[in-house]
Short mmCIF file of C-alpha atoms and ligand atoms in Angstrom, two decimals:
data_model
loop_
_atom_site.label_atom_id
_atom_site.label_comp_id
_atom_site.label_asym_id
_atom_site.label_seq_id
_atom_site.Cartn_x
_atom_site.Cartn_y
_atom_site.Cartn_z
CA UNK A 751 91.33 158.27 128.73
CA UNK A 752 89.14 156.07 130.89
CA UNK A 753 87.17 155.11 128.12
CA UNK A 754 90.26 153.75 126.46
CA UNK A 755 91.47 151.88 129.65
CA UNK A 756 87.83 150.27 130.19
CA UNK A 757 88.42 148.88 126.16
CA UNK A 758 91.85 147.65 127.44
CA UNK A 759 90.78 146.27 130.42
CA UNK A 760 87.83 144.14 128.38
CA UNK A 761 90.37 143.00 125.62
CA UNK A 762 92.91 141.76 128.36
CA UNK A 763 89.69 139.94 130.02
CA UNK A 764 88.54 138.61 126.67
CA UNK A 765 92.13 137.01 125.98
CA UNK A 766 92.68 135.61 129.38
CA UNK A 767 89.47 133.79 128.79
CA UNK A 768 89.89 132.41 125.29
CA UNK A 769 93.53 131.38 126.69
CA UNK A 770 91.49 129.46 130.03
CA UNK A 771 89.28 127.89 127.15
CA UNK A 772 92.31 126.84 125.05
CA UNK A 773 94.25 125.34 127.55
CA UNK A 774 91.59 123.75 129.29
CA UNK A 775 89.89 122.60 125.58
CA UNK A 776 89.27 118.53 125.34
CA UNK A 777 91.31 118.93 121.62
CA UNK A 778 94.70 119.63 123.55
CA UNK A 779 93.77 117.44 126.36
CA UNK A 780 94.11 114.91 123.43
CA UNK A 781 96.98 116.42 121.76
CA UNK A 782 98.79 115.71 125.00
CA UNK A 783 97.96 112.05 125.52
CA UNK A 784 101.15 110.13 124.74
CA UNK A 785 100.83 108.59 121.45
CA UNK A 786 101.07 104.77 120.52
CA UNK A 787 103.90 104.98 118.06
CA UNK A 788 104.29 101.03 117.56
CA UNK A 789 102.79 98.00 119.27
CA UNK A 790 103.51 94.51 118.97
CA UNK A 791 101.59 91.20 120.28
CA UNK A 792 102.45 87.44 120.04
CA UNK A 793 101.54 84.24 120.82
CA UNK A 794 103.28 80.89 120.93
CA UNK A 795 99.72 78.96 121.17
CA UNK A 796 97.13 77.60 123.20
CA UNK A 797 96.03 74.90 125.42
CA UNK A 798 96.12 72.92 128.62
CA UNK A 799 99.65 72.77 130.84
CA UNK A 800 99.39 70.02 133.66
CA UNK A 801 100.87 72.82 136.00
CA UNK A 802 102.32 69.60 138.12
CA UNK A 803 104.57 68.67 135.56
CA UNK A 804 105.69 72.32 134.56
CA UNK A 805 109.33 72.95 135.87
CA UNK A 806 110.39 76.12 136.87
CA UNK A 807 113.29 75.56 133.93
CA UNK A 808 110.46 75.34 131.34
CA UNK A 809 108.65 77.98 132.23
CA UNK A 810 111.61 80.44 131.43
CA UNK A 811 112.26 79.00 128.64
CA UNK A 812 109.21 80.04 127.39
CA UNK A 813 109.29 83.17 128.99
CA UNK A 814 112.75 83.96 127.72
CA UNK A 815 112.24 82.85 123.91
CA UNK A 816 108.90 84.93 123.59
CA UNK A 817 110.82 87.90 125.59
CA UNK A 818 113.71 87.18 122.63
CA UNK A 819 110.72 87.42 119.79
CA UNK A 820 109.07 90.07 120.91
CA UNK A 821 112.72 92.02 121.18
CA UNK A 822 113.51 91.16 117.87
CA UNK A 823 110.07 92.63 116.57
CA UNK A 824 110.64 95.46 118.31
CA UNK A 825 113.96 96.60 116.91
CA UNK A 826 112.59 96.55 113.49
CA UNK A 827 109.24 99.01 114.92
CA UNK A 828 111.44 101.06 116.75
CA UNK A 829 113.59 101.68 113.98
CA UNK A 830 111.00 102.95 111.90
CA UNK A 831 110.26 99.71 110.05
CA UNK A 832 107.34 98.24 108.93
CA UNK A 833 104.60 95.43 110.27
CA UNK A 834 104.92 92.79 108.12
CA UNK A 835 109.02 92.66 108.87
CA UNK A 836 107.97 93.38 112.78
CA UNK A 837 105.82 90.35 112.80
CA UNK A 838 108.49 88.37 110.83
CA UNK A 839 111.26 89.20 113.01
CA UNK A 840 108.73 88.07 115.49
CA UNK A 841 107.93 84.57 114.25
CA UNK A 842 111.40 82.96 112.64
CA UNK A 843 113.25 82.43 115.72
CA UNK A 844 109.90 80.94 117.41
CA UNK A 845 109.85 78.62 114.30
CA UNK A 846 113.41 78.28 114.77
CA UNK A 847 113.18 77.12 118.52
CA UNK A 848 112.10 73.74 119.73
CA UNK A 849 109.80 74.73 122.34
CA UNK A 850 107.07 75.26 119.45
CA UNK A 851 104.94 73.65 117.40
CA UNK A 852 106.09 75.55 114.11
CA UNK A 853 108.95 74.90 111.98
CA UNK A 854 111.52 73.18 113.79
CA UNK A 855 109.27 71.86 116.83
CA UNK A 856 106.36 71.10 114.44
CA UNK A 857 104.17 68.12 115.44
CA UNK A 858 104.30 64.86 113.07
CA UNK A 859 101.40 63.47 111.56
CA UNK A 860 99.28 60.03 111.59
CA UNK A 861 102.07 59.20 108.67
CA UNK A 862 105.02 60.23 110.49
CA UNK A 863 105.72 63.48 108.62
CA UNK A 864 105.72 67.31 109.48
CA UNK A 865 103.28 68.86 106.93
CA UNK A 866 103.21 72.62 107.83
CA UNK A 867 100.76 75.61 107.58
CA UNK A 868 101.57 79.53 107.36
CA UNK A 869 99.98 82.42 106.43
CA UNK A 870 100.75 86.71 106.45
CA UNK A 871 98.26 89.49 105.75
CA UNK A 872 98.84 92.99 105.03
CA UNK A 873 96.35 95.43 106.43
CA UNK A 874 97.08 98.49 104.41
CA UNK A 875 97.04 96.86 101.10
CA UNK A 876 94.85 93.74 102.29
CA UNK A 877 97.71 91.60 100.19
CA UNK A 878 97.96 88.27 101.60
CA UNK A 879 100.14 85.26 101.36
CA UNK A 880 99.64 81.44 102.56
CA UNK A 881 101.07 78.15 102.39
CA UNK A 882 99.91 74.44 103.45
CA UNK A 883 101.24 71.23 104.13
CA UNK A 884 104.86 72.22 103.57
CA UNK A 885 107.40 69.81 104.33
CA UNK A 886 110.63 71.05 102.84
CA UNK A 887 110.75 74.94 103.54
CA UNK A 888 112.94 75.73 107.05
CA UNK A 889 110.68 78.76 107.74
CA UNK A 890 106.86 78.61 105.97
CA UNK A 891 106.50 82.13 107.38
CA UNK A 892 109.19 83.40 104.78
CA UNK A 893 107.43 81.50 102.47
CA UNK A 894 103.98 83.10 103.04
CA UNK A 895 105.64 86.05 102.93
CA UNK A 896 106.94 85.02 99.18
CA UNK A 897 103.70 83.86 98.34
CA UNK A 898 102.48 87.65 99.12
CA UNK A 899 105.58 89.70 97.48
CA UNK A 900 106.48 87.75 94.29
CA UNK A 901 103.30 85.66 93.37
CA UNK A 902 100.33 86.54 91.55
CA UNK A 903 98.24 83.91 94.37
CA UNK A 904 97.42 83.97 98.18
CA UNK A 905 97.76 80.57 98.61
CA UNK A 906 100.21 77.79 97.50
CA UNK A 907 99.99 73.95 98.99
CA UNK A 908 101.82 70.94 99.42
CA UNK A 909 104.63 70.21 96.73
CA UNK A 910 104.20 73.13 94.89
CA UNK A 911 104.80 75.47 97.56
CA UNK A 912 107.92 74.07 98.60
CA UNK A 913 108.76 73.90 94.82
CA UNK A 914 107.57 77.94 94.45
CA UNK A 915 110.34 78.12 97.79
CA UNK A 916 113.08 76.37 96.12
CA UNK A 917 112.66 78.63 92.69
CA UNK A 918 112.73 81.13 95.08
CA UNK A 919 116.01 80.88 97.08
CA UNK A 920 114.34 80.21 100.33
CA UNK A 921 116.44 77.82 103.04
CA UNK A 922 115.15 73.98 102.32
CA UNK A 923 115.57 71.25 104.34
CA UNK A 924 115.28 67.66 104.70
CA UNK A 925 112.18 66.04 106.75
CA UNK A 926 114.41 65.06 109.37
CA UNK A 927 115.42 68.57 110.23
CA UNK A 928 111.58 68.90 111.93
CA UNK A 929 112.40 65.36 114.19
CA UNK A 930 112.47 66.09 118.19
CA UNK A 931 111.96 63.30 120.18
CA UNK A 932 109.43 64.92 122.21
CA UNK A 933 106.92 64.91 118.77
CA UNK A 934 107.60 61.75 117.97
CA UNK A 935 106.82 60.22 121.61
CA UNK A 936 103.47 62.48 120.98
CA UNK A 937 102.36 60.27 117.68
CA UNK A 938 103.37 57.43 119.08
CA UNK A 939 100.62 57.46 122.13
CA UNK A 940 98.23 59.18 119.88
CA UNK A 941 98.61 56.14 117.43
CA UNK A 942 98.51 54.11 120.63
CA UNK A 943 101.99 52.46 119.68
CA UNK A 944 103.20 54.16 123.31
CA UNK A 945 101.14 52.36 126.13
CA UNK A 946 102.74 54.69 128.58
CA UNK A 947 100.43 57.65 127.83
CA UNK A 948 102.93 59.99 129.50
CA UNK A 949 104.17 63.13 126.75
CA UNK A 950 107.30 63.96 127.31
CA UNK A 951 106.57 67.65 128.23
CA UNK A 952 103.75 69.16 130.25
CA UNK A 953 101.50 70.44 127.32
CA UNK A 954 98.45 69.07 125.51
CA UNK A 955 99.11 68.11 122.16
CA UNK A 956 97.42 71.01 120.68
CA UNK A 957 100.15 73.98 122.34
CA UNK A 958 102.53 75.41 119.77
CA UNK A 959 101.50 77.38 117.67
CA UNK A 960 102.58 81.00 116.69
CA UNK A 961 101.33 84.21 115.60
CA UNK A 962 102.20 87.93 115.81
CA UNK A 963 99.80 91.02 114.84
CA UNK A 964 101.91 94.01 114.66
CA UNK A 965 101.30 98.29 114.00
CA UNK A 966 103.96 100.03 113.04
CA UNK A 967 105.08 104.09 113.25
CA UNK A 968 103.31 104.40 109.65
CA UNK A 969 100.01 103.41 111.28
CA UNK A 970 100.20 99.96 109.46
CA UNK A 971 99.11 96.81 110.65
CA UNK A 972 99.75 93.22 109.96
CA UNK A 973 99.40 90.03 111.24
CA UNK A 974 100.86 86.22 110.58
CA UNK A 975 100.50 82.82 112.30
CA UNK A 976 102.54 79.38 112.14
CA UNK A 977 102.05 76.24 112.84
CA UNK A 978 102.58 72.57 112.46
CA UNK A 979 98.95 71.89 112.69
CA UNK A 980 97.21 69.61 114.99
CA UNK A 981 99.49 66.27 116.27
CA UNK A 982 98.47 62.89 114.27
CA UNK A 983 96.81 64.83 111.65
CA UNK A 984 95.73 62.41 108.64
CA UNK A 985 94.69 62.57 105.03
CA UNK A 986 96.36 66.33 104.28
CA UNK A 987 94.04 68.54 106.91
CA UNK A 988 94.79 71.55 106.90
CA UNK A 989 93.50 74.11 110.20
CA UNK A 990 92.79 77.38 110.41
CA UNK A 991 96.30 78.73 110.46
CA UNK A 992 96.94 79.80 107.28
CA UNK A 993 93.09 80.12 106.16
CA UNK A 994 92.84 84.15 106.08
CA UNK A 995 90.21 85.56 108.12
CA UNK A 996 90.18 82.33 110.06
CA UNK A 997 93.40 82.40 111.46
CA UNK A 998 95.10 85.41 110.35
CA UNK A 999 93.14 88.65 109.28
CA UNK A 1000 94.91 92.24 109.42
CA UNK A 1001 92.89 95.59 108.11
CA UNK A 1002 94.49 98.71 108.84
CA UNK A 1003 90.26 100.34 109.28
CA UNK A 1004 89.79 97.93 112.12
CA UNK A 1005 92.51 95.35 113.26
CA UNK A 1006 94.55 92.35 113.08
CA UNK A 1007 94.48 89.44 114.58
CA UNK A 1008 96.18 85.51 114.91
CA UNK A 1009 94.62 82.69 116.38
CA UNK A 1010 95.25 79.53 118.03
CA UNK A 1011 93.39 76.39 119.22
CA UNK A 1012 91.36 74.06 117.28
CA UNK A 1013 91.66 74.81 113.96
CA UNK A 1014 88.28 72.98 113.03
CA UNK A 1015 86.10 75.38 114.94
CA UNK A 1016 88.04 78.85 114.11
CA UNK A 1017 87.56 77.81 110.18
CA UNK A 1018 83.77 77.83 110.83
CA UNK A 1019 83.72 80.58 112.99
CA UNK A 1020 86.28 82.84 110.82
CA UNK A 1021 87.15 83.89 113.76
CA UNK A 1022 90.45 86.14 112.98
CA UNK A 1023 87.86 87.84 110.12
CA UNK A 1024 84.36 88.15 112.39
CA UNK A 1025 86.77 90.09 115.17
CA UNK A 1026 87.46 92.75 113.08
CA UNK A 1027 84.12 93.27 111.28
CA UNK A 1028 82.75 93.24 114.32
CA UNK A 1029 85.11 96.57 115.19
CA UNK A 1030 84.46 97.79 111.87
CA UNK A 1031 81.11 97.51 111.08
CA UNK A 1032 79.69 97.24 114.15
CA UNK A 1033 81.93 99.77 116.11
CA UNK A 1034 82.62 97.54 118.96
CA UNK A 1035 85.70 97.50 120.71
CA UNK A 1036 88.68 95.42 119.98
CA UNK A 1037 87.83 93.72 123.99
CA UNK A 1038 84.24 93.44 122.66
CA UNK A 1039 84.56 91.97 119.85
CA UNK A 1040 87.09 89.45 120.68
CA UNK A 1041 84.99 88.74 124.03
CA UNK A 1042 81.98 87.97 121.40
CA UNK A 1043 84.03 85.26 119.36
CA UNK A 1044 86.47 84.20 121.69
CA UNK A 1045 84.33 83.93 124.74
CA UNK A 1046 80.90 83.26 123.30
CA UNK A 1047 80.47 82.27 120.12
CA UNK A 1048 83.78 79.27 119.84
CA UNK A 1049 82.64 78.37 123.48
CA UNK A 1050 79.12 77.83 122.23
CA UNK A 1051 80.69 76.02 119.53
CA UNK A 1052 82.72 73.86 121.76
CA UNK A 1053 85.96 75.45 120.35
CA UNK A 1054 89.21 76.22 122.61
CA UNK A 1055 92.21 78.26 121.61
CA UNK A 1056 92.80 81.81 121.53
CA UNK A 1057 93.56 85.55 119.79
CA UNK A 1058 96.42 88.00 120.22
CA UNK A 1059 95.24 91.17 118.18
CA UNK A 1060 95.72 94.73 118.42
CA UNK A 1061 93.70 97.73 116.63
CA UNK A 1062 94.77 100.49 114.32
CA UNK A 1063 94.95 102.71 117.87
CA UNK A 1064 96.94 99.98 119.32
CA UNK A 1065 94.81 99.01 121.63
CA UNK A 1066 95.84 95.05 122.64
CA UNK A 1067 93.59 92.27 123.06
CA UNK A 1068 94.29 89.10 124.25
CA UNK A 1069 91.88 86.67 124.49
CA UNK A 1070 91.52 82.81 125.59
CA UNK A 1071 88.95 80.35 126.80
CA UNK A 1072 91.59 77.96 126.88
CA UNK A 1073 93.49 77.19 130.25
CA UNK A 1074 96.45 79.12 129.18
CA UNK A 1075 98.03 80.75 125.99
CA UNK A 1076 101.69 81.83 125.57
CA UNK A 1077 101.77 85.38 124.86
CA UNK A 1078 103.66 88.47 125.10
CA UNK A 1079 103.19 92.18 123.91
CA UNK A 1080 105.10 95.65 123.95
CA UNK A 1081 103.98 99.17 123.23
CA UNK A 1082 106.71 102.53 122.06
CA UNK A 1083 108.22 103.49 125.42
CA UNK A 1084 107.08 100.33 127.69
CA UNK A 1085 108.90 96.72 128.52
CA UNK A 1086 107.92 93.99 126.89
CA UNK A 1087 105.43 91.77 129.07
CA UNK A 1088 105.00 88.12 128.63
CA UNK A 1089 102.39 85.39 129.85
CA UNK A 1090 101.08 82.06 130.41
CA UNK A 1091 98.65 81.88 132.64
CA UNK A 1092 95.23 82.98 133.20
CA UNK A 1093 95.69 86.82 134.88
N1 LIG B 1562 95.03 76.16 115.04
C1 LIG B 1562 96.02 75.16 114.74
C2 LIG B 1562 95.41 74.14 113.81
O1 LIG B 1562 94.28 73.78 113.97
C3 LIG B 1562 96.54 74.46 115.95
C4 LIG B 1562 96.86 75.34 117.11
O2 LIG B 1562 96.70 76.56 117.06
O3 LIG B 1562 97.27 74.84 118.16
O4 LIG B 1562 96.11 73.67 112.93
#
């Protein structure tokens, strides 16, 4: 009888232990850490703000159209959707609004035109989609996004493209749809037709452009960028923008990631592309990695701009040696946050 009671006695011991160990085990410790479900970061470019000149009216504006992107990219991740409609959700009505330089707000060139750059990557599939020097299309996001879906290339310029967006039901529009008077005061100091020197708004002439990096529920990610390119632009350059793995690189074993800033020196320093190896291959973190190009490498360069990017744990980094860089981000179950300044 008291043998039997000492065997109980050792079994109940034995269980209360392996229950401590269980409950106290580093697995569920884990299993209990709130998950990222979805995660979204943007950007609305980079560059210098003469803070004397920025109204308090401007500066919501900003705030307010990035809050209104990053909502609409949000709906379509909360909903279950996928990254690549996330970060398109994300871009149109930036591309849409004035206040950037992409699509509508795009900066004119030496010739007095608005040539436009765009580019989309897929990081499951590694699919990718880009077009330059654009002048017809209303949106070159949807385009790049065309380019991508229902082409057998990656990238499509000039004429053709717009031609490839016509063919393809895409929203067209005349030059003059891209002319604010704010761009066009721009050229005319930088061709030094407008003695007065003074821009009509507080940024550089570089600020403008936009980009979005998104992971969705499915544990995709993706990542796009915009842009009208750099102000006064001549002979058909095209920046990094829609250059994949310069401006835009998204792979779901390591990250994605849209730049901004001066398009010359992310091209040579693929920087969207050398962020994410660097994660990959290299097993840095995203901060690390984005520190090493961002902060080192373009500043050795002599590069300025900027990176929104996220990894495939959602982990957001947002990185500028720039004075400033429009930006915003959300995460499942948070507010959306936006930016401008230097934290
Ligand atoms: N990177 C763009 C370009 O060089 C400009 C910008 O991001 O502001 O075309």
């Amino acid at each position: 009888m008291s043998g039997t009671l000492v065997r109980y006695t050792r079994y109940l011991i034995a269980a209360l232990v392996i229950a401590f160990i269980v409950a106290s085990s580093p697995v569920r410790a884990e299993e209990e850490k709130p998950m990222v479900k979805y995660a979204l970061v943007i950007h609305g470019g980079a560059g210098k703000i003469d803070q004397a000149r920025m109204t308090a009216e401007l500066e919501t504006a900003y705030h307010e159209m990035l809050l209104a992107a990053l909502k609409a990219g949000q709906t379509v991740l909360a909903n279950g959707g996928t990254s690549l409609d996330a970060i398109i959700a994300a871009i149109v009505p930036m591309e849409d609004s004035l206040l950037f330089n992409a699509g509508k707000g795009a900066v004119f060139t030496n010739a007095g035109t608005n040539e436009l750059d765009a580019s989309i990557m897929d990081g499951k599939t590694l699919q990718a989609g880009a077009v330059a020097g654009v002048m017809r299309v209303k949106n070159p996001i949807l385009l790049a996004r065309a380019v991508m879906d229902i082409s057998p290339h990656v990238m499509l310029q000039g004429d053709g493209a717009d031609t490839f967006a016509e063919e393809n039901g895409l929203e067209m529009v005349e030059q003059d749809y891209f002319y604010t008077e704010r761009r066009w005061k721009q050229l005319e100091i930088l061709r030094g037709n407008d003695k007065t020197g003074r821009l009509l708004d507080p940024l550089d002439e570089k600020f403008g452009t936009v980009g979005a990096v998104a992971l969705d529920v499915h544990g995709n990610l993706a990542a796009a960028t915009s842009t009208g390119g750099t102000a006064n632009k001549r002979w058909g350059r095209v920046g990094d923008s829609p250059i994949i793995g310069a401006g835009t690189y998204a792979n779901n074993r390591s990250c994605g990631v849209s730049g901004t800033g001066d398009g010359e020196y992310f091209i040579r320093a693929t920087v969207a592309s050398s962020i994410c190896h660097l994660v990959e291959y290299k097993g840095l973190s995203l901060e690390e990695a984005a520190t090493a190009v961002v902060m080192e490498q373009l500043v050795q360069m002599g590069g300025s701009g900027g990176i929104i990017s996220l990894d495939k744990d959602g982990n957001v980094a947002l990185i500028f040696n720039s004075e400033s860089m429009f930006r915003g981000w959300v995460k499942a179950g948070q507010d959306p946050v936006t930016s401008i300044y230097k934290d």
